[in-house]
Short mmCIF file of C-alpha atoms in Angstrom, two decimals:
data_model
loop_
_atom_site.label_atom_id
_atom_site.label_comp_id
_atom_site.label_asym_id
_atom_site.label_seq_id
_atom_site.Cartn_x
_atom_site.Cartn_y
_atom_site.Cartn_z
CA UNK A 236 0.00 0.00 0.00
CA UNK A 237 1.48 3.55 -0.96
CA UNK A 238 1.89 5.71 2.21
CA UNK A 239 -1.14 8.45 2.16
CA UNK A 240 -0.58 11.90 3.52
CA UNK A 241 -2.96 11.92 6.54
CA UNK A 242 -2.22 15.44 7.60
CA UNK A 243 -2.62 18.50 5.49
CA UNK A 244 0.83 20.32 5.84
CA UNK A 245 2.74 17.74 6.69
CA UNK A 246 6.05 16.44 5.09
CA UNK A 247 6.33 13.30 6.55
CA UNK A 248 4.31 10.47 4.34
CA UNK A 249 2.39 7.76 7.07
CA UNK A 250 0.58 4.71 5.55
CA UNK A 251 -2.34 4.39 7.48
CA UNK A 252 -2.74 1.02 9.42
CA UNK A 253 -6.03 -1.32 9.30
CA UNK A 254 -7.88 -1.12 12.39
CA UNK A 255 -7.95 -4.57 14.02
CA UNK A 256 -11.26 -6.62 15.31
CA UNK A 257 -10.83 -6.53 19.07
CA UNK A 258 -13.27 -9.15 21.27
CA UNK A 259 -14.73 -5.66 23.10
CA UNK A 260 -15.68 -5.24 19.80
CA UNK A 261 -18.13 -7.84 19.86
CA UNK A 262 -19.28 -7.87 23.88
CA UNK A 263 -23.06 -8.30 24.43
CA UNK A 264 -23.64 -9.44 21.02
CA UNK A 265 -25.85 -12.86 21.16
CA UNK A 266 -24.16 -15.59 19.34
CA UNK A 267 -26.20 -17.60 17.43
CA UNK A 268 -26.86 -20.37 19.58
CA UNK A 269 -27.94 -18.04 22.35
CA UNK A 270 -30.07 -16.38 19.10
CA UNK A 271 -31.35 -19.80 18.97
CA UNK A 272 -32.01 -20.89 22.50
CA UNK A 273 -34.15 -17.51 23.59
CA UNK A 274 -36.09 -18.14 20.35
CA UNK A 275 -37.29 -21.89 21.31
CA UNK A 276 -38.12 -20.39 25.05
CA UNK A 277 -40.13 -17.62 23.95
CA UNK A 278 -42.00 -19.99 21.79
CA UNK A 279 -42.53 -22.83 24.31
CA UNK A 280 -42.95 -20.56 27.92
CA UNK A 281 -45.32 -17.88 25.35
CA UNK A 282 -45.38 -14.19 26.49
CA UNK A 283 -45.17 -12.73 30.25
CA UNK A 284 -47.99 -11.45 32.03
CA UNK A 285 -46.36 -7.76 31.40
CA UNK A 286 -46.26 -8.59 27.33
CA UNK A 287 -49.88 -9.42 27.29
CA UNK A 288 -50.87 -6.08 28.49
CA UNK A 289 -48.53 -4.35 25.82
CA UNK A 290 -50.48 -6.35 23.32
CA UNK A 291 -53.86 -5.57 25.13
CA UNK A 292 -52.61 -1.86 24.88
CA UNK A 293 -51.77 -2.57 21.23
CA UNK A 294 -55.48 -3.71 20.18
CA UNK A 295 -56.97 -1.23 21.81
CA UNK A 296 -55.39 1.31 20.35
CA UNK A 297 -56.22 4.88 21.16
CA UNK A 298 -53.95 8.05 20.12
CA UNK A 299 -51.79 7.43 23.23
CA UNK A 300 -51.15 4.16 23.02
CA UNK A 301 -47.71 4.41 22.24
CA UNK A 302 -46.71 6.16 25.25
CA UNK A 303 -48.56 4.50 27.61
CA UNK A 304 -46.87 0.91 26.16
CA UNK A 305 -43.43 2.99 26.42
CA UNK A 306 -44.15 4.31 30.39
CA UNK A 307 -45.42 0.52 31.07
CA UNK A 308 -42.61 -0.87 29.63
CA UNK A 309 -39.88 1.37 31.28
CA UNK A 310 -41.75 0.76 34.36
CA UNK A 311 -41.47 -2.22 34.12
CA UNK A 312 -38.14 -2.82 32.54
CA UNK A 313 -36.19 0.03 34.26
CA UNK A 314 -34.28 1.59 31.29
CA UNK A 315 -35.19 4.02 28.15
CA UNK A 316 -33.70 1.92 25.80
CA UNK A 317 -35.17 -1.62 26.97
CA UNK A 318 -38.58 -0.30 26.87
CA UNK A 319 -38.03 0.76 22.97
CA UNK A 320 -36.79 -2.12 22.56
CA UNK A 321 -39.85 -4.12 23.96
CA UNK A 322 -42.35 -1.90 22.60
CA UNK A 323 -40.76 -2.47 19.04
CA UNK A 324 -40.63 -6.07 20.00
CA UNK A 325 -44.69 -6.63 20.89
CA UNK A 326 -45.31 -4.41 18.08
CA UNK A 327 -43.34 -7.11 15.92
CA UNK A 328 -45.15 -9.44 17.35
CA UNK A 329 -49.13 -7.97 16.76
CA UNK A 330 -48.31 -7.22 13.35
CA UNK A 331 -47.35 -11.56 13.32
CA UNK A 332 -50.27 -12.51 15.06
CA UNK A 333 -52.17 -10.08 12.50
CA UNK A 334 -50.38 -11.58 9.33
CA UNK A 335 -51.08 -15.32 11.00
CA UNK A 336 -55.09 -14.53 11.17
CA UNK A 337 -55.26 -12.78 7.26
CA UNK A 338 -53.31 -16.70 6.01
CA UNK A 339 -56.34 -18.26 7.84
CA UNK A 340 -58.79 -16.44 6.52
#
C-alpha cells in the first residue's frame, strides 16, 4: 500500500494502518446459539404477564397508546432503551399474530 498523507501540511508520508477486530468489539452481542435458545423459550414458555398487556394496549389502540406501552414498559423494565426495545418487539409481534389470522382467513 502507498503511504497516504494523513495530515494536510505535513512532510512526513504515514501509511495508514487497518484497524484490528478486538473481542470488546463484539461484547453483548448474542451468538447464534444463544439467538437460537431464547427463540425456542419464547415460543414454548409464550409471552409474560407484562407482554400481554402491551399487546392488550396494542389492540386497543387509542392516540396514546404508544406512550402509555413505552411508560409501562420502562416501568417495568427500568431503562429508556429496553422499553423501545420491547415496545418495538410486541409491536413485531401484533403485526405476526395479525399476518397469522389474514393466512387463515
Amino acid at each position: 500500500m502507498a503511504p497516504i498523507r494523513l495530515r494536510t501540511k505535513a512532510s512526513h508520508q504515514v501509511e495508514k494502518r487497518a484497524k484490528v477486530v478486538r473481542p470488546k468489539h463484539r461484547k453483548g452481542k448474542p451468538s447464534q446459539r444463544v439467538k437460537i435458545v431464547r427463540d425456542v423459550i419464547a415460543e414454548v414458555a409464550g409471552l409474560s404477564p407484562y407482554e400481554k398487556r402491551l399487546l392488550d394496549m396494542i389492540k386497543t389502540g387509542g392516540a396514546s397508546s404508544e406512550k402509555r406501552m413505552y411508560k409501562y414498559a420502562k416501568q417495568r423494565l427500568g431503562t429508556h432503551k429496553r422499553a423501545l426495545k420491547k415496545r418495538e418487539a410486541m409491536k413485531d409481534v401484533y403485526a405476526q399474530m395479525r399476518a397469522r389470522q389474514a393466512m387463515e382467513k
